[in-house]
PDB file of C-alpha atoms in Angstrom:
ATOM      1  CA  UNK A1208       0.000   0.000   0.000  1.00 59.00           C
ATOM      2  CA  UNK A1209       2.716   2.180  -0.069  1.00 62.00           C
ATOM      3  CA  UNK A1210       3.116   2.402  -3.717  1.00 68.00           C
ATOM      4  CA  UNK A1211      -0.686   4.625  -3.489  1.00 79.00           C
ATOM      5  CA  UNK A1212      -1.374   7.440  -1.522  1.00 84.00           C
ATOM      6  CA  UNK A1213      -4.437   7.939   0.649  1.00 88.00           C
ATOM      7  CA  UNK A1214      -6.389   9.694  -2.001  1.00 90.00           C
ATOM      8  CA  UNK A1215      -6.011   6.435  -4.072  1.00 89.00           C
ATOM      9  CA  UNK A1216      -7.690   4.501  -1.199  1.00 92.00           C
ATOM     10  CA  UNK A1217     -10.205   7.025  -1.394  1.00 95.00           C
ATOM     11  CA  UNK A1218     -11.004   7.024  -4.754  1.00 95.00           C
ATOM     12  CA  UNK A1219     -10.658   3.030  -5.322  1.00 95.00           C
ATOM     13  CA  UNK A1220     -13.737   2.863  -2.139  1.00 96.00           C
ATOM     14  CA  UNK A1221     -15.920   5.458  -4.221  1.00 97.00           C
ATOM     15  CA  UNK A1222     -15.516   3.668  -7.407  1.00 97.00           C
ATOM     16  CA  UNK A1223     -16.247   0.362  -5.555  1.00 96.00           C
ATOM     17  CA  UNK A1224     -19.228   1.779  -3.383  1.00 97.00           C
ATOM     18  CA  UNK A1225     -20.671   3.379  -6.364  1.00 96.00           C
ATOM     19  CA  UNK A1226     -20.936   0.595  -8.435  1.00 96.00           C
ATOM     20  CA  UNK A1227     -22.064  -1.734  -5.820  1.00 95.00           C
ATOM     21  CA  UNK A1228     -24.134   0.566  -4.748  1.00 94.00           C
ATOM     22  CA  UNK A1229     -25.773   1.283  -8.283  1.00 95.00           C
ATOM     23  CA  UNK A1230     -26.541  -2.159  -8.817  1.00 93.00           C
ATOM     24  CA  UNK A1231     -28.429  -2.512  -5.553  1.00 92.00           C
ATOM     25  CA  UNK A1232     -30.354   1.289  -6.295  1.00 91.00           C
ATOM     26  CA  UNK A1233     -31.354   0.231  -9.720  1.00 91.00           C
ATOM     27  CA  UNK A1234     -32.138  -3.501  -9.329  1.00 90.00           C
ATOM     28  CA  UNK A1235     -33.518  -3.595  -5.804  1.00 87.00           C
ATOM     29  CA  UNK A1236     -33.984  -0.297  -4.330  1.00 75.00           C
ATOM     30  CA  UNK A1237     -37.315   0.989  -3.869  1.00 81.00           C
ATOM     31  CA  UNK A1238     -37.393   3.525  -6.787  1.00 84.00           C
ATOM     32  CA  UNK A1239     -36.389   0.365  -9.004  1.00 87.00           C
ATOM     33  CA  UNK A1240     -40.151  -0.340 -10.001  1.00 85.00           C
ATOM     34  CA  UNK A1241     -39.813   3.511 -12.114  1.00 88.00           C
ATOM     35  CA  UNK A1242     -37.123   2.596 -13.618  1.00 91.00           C
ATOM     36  CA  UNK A1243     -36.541   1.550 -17.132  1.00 93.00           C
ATOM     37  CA  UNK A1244     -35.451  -2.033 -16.392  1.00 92.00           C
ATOM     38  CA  UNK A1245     -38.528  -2.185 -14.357  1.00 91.00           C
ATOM     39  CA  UNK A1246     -40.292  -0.901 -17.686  1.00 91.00           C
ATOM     40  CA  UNK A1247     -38.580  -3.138 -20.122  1.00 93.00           C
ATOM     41  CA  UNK A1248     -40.098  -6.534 -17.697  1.00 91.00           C
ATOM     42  CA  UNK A1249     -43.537  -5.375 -18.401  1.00 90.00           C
ATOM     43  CA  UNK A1250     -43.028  -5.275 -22.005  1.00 91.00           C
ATOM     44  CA  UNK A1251     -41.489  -8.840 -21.576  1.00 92.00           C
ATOM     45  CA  UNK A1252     -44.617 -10.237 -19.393  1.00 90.00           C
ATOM     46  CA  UNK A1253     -46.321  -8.727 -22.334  1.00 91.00           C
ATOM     47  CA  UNK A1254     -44.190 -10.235 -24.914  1.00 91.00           C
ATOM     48  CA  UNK A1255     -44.609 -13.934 -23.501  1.00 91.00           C
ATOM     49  CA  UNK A1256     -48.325 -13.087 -23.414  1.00 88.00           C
ATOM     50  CA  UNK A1257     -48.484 -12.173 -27.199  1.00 87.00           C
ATOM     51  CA  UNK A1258     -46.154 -14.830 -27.505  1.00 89.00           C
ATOM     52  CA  UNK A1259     -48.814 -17.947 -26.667  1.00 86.00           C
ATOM     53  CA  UNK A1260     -51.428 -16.295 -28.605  1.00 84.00           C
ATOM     54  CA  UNK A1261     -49.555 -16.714 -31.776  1.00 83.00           C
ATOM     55  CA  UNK A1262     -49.705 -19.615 -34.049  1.00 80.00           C
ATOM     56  CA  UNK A1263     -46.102 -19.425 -35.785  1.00 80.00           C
ATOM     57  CA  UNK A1264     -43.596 -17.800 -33.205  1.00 82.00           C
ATOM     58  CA  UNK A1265     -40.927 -17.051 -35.986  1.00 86.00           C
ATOM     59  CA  UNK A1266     -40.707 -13.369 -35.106  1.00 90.00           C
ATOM     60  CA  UNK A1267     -40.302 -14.686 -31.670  1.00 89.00           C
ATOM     61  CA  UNK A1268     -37.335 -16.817 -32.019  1.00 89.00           C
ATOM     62  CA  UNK A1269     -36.023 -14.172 -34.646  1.00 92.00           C
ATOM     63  CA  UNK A1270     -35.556 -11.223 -31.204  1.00 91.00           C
ATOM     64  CA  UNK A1271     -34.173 -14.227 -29.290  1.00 92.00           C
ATOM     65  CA  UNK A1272     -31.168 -14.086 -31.841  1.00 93.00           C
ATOM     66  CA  UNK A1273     -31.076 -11.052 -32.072  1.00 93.00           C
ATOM     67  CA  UNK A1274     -30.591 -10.746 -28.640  1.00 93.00           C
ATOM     68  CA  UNK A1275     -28.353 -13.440 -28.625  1.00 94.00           C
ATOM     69  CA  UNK A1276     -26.214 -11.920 -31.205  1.00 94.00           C
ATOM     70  CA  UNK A1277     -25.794  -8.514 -29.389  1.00 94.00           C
ATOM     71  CA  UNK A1278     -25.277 -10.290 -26.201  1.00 96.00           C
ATOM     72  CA  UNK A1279     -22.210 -12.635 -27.879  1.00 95.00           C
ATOM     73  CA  UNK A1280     -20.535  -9.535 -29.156  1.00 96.00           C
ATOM     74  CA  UNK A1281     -20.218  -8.417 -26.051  1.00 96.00           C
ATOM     75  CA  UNK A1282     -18.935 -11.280 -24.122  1.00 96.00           C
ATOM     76  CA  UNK A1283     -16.412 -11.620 -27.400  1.00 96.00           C
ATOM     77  CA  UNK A1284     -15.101  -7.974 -27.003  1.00 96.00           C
ATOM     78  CA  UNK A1285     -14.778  -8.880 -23.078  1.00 96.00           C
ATOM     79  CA  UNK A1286     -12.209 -11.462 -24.293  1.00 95.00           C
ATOM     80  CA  UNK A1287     -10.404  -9.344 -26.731  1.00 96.00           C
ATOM     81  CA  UNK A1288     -10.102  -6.369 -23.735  1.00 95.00           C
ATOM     82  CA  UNK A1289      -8.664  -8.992 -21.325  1.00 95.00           C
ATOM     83  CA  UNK A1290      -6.021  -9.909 -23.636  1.00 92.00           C
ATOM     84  CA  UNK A1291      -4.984  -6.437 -24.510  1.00 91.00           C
ATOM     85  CA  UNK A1292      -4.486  -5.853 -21.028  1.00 91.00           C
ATOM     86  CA  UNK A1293      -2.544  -8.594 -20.046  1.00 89.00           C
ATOM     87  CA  UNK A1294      -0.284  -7.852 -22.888  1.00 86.00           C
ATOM     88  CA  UNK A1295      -0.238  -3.900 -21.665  1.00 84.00           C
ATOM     89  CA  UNK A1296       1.317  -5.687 -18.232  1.00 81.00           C
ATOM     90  CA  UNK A1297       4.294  -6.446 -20.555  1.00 77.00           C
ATOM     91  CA  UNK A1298       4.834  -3.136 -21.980  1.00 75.00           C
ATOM     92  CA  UNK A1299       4.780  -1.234 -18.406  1.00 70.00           C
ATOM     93  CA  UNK A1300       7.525   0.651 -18.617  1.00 71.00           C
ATOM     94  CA  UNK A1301       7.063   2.030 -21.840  1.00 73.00           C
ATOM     95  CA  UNK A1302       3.228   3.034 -20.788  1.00 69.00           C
ATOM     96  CA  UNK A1303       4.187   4.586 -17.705  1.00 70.00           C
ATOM     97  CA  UNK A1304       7.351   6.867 -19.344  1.00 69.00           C
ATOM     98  CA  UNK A1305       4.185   7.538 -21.978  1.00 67.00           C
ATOM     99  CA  UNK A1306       1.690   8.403 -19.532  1.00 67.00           C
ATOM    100  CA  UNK A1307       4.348  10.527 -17.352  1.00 68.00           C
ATOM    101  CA  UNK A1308       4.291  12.879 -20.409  1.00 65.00           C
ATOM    102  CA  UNK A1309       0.689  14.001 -20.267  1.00 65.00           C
ATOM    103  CA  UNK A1310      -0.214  16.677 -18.066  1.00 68.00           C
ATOM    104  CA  UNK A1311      -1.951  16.494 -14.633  1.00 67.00           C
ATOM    105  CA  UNK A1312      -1.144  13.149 -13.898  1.00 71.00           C
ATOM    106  CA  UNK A1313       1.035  11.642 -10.519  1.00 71.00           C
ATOM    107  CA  UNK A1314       3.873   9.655 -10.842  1.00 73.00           C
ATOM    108  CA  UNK A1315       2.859   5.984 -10.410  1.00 75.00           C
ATOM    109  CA  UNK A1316       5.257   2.965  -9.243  1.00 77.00           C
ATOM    110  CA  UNK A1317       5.294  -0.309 -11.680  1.00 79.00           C
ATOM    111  CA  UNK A1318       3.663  -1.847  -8.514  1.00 84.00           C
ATOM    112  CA  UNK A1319       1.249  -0.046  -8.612  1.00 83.00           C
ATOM    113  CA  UNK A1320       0.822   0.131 -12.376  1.00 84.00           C
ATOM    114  CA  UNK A1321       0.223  -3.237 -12.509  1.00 87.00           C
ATOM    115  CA  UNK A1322      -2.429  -2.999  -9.490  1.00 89.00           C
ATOM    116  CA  UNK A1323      -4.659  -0.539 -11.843  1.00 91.00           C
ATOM    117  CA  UNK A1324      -4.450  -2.973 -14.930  1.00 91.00           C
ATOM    118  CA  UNK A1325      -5.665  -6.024 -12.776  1.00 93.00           C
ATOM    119  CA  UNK A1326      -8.275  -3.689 -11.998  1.00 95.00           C
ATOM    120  CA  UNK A1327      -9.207  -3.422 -15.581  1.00 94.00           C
ATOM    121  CA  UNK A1328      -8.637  -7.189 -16.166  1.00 95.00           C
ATOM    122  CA  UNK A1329     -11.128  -8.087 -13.521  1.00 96.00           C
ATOM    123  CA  UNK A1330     -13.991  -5.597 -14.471  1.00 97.00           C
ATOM    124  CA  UNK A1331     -13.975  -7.349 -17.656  1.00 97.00           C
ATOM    125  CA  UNK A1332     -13.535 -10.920 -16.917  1.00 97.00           C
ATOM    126  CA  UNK A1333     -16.626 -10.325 -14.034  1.00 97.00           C
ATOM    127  CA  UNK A1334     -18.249  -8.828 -17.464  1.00 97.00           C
ATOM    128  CA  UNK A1335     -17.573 -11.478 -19.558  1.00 97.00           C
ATOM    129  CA  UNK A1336     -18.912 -13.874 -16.681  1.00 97.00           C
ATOM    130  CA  UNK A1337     -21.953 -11.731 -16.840  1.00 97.00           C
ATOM    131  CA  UNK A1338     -22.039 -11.872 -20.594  1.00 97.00           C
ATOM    132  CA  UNK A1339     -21.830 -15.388 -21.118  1.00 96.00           C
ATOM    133  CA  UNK A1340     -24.555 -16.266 -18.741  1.00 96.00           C
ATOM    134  CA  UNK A1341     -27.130 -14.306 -20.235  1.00 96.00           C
ATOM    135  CA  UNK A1342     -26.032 -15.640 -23.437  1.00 96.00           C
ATOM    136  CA  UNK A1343     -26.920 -19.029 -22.171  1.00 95.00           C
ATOM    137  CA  UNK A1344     -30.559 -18.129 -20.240  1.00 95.00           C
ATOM    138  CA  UNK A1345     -31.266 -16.627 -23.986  1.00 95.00           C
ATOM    139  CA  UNK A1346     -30.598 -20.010 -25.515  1.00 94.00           C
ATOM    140  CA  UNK A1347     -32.570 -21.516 -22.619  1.00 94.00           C
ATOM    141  CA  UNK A1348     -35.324 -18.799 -23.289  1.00 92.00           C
ATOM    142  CA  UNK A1349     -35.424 -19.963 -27.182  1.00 92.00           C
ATOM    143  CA  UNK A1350     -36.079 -23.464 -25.793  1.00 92.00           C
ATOM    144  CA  UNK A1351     -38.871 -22.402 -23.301  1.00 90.00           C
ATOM    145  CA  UNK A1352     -40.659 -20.474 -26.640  1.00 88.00           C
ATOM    146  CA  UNK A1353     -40.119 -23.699 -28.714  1.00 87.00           C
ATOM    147  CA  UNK A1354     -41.876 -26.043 -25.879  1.00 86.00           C
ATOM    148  CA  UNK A1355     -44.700 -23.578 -25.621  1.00 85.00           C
ATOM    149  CA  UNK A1356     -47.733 -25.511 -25.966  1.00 82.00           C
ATOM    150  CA  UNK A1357     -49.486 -24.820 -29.344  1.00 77.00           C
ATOM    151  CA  UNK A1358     -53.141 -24.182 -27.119  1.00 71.00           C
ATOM    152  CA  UNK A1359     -52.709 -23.017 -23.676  1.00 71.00           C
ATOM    153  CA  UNK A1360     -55.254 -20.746 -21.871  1.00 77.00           C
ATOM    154  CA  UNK A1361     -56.116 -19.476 -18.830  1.00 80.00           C
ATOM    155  CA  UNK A1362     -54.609 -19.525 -15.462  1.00 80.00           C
ATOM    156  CA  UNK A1363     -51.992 -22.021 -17.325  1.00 85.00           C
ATOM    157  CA  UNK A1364     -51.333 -19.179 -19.849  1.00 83.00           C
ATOM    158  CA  UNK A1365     -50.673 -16.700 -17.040  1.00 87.00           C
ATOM    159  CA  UNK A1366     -48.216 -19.071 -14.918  1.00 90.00           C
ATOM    160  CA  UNK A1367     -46.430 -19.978 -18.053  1.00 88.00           C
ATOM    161  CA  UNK A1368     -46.124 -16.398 -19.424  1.00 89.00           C
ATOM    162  CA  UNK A1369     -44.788 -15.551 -15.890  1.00 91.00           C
ATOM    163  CA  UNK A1370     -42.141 -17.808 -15.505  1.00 91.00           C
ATOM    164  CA  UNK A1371     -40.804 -17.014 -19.287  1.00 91.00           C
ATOM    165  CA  UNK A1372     -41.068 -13.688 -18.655  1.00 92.00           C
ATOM    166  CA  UNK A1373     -39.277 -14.106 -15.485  1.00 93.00           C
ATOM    167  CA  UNK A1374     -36.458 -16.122 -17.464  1.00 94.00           C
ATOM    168  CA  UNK A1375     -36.312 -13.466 -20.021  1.00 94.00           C
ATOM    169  CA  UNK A1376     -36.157 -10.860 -17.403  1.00 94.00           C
ATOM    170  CA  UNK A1377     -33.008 -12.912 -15.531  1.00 95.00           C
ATOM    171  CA  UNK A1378     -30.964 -12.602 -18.873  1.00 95.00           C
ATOM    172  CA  UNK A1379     -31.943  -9.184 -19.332  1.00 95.00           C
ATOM    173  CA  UNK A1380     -30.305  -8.505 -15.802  1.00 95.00           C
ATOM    174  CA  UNK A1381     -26.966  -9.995 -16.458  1.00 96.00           C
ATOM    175  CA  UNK A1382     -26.816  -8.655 -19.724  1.00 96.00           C
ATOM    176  CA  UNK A1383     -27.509  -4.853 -17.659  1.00 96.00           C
ATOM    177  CA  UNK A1384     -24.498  -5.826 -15.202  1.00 96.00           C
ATOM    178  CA  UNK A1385     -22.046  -6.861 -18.080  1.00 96.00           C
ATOM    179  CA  UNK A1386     -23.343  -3.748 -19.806  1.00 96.00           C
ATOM    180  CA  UNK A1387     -22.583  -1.571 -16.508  1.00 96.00           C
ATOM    181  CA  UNK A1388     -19.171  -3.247 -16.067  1.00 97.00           C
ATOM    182  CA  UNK A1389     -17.977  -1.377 -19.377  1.00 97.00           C
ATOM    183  CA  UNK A1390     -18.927   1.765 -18.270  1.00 96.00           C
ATOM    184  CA  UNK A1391     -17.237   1.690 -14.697  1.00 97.00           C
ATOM    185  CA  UNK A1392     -14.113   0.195 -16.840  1.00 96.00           C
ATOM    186  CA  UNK A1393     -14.659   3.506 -18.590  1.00 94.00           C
ATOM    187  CA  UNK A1394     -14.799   5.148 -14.831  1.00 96.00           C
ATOM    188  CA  UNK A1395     -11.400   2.951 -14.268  1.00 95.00           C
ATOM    189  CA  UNK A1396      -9.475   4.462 -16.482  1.00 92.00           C
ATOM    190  CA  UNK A1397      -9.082   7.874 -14.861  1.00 91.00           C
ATOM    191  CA  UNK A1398      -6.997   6.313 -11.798  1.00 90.00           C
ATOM    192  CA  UNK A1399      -4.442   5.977 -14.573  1.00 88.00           C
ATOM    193  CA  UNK A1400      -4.340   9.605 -14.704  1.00 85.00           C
ATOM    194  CA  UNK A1401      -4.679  11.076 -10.942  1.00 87.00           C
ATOM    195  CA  UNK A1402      -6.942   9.682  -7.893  1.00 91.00           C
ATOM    196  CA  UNK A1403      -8.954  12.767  -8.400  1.00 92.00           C
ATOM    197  CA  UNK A1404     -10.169  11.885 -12.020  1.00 91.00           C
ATOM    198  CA  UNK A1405     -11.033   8.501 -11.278  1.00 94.00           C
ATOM    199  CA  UNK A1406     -13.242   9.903  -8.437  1.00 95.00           C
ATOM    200  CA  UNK A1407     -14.969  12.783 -11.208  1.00 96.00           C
ATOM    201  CA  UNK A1408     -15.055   9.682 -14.094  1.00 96.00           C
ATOM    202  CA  UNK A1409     -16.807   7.284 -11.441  1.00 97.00           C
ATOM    203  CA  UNK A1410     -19.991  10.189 -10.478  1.00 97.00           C
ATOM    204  CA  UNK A1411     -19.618  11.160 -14.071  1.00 97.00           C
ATOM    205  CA  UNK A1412     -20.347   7.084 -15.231  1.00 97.00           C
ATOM    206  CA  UNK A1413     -23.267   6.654 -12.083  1.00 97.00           C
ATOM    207  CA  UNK A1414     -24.791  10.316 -13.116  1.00 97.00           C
ATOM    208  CA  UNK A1415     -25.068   9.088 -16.582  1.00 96.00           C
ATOM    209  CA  UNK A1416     -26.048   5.709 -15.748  1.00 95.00           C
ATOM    210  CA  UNK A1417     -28.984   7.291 -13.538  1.00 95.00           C
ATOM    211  CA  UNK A1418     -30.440   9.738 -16.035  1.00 95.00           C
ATOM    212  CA  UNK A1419     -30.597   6.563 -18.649  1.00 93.00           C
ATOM    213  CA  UNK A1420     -32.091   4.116 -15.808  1.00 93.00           C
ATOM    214  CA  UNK A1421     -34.598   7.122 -14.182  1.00 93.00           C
ATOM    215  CA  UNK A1422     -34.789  10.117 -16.461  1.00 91.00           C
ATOM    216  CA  UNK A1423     -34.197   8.990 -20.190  1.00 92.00           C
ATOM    217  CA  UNK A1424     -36.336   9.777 -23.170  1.00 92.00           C
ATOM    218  CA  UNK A1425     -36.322   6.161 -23.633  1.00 92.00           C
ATOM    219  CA  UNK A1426     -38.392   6.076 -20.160  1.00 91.00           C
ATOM    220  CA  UNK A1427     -40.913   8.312 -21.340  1.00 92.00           C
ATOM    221  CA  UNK A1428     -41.758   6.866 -24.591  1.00 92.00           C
ATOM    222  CA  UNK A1429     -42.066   2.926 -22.942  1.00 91.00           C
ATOM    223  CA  UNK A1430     -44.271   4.708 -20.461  1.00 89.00           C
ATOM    224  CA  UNK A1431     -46.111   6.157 -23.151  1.00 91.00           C
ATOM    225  CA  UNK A1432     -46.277   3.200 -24.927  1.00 89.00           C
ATOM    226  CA  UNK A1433     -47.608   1.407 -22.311  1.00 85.00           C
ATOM    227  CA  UNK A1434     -50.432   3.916 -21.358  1.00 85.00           C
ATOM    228  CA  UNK A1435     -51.773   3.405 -25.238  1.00 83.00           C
ATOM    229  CA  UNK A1436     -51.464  -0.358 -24.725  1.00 81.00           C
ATOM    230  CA  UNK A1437     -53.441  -0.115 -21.822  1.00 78.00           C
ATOM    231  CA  UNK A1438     -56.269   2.371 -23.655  1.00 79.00           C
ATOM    232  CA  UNK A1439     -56.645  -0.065 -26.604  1.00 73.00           C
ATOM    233  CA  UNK A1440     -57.678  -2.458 -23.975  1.00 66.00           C
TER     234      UNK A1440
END
């Protein structure tokens, strides 16, 4: 611990608090039910409704790869960013004589150089992790709408639409904390430069996260959406 100073312990609790701390806000917390996640599992209960009523379920299995495909270039790019930064570990003096050279940053040890990449490296494998297992609940999804029964009504309609829903949702979820993971590795990358930036790029990652998650356009027009779904009923 020597090699950081005490703002760096400072700044490395923020950035860990913060993101912890998001997570728990956004997927738990009690203003999670306004949120857009929150938003998005209606539409799915509603998908998975629609879903049953449909004869051919084509365009059903068509989002599922979509989905899938978005969600495997993601957990593909993981990979790739791991392995540039485990070569980066072998280039360290070079990048810190090149990072000395641009202005307002501290002078760092190779110690604790190598501390802030293995930061990196594990943000990305934990989003890979997260990556790869929605990738599989989306294949397991894709089963669940294949084994839908052809006729189903009723209170067995409702249970089953609930419980694909509720896998849909799950996958949805990891795919939001591999998606969050980037950004804080966006956060991460001002600790490179001084203590003090990484503290500004962590609020500047959970400010933006929040306005997306609680105050986005994207909010207002699935909100909207969903009050002219409701009046059509």
């Amino acid at each position: 611990m020597a090699d950081f100073a005490p703002l760096d312990i400072v700044a490395l609790a923020w950035f860990v608090l913060g993101w912890v701390g998001f997570n728990a806000f956004a997927d738990h917390g009690r203003w999670a039910a306004g949120g857009l996640s929150a938003a998005m599992a209606g539409f799915r209960r509603r998908w998975m409704d629609e879903m049953l009523g449909r004869e051919l379920r084509m365009v059903d299995t068509q989002i599922l790869a979509t989905l899938q495909q978005g969600i495997g270039f993601f957990a593909s790019t993981s990979i790739l960013v791991v392995g540039g930064l485990i070569a980066v570990l072998g280039a360290a003096d070079q990048a810190i004589d090149a990072l000395s050279d641009l202005p307002f940053t501290v002078n760092t040890s190779r110690l604790a150089w190598e501390i802030k990449i293995m930061l990196m490296v594990t943000i990305f494998v934990y989003a890979f992790f997260k990556f790869a297992r929605a990738f599989r609940l989306t294949n397991y999804c894709a089963v669940l709408v294949g084994a839908a029964p052809a006729a189903i009504e009723g209170d067995a309609a409702r249970a089953f639409a609930d419980h694909a829903a509720a896998l849909v949702s799950l996958a949805a979820r990891h795919t939001n904390r591999g998606l969050r993971a980037y950004f804080f590795g966006l956060a991460a990358l001002g600790w490179f430069l001084h203590p003090a930036a990484f503290m500004i790029t962590t609020a500047w990652v959970l400010a933006v996260m929040y306005r997306r998650e609680f105050a986005s356009k994207a909010l207002v027009a699935l909100k909207a959406a969903e009050s002219e779904i409701e009046r059509a009923r």
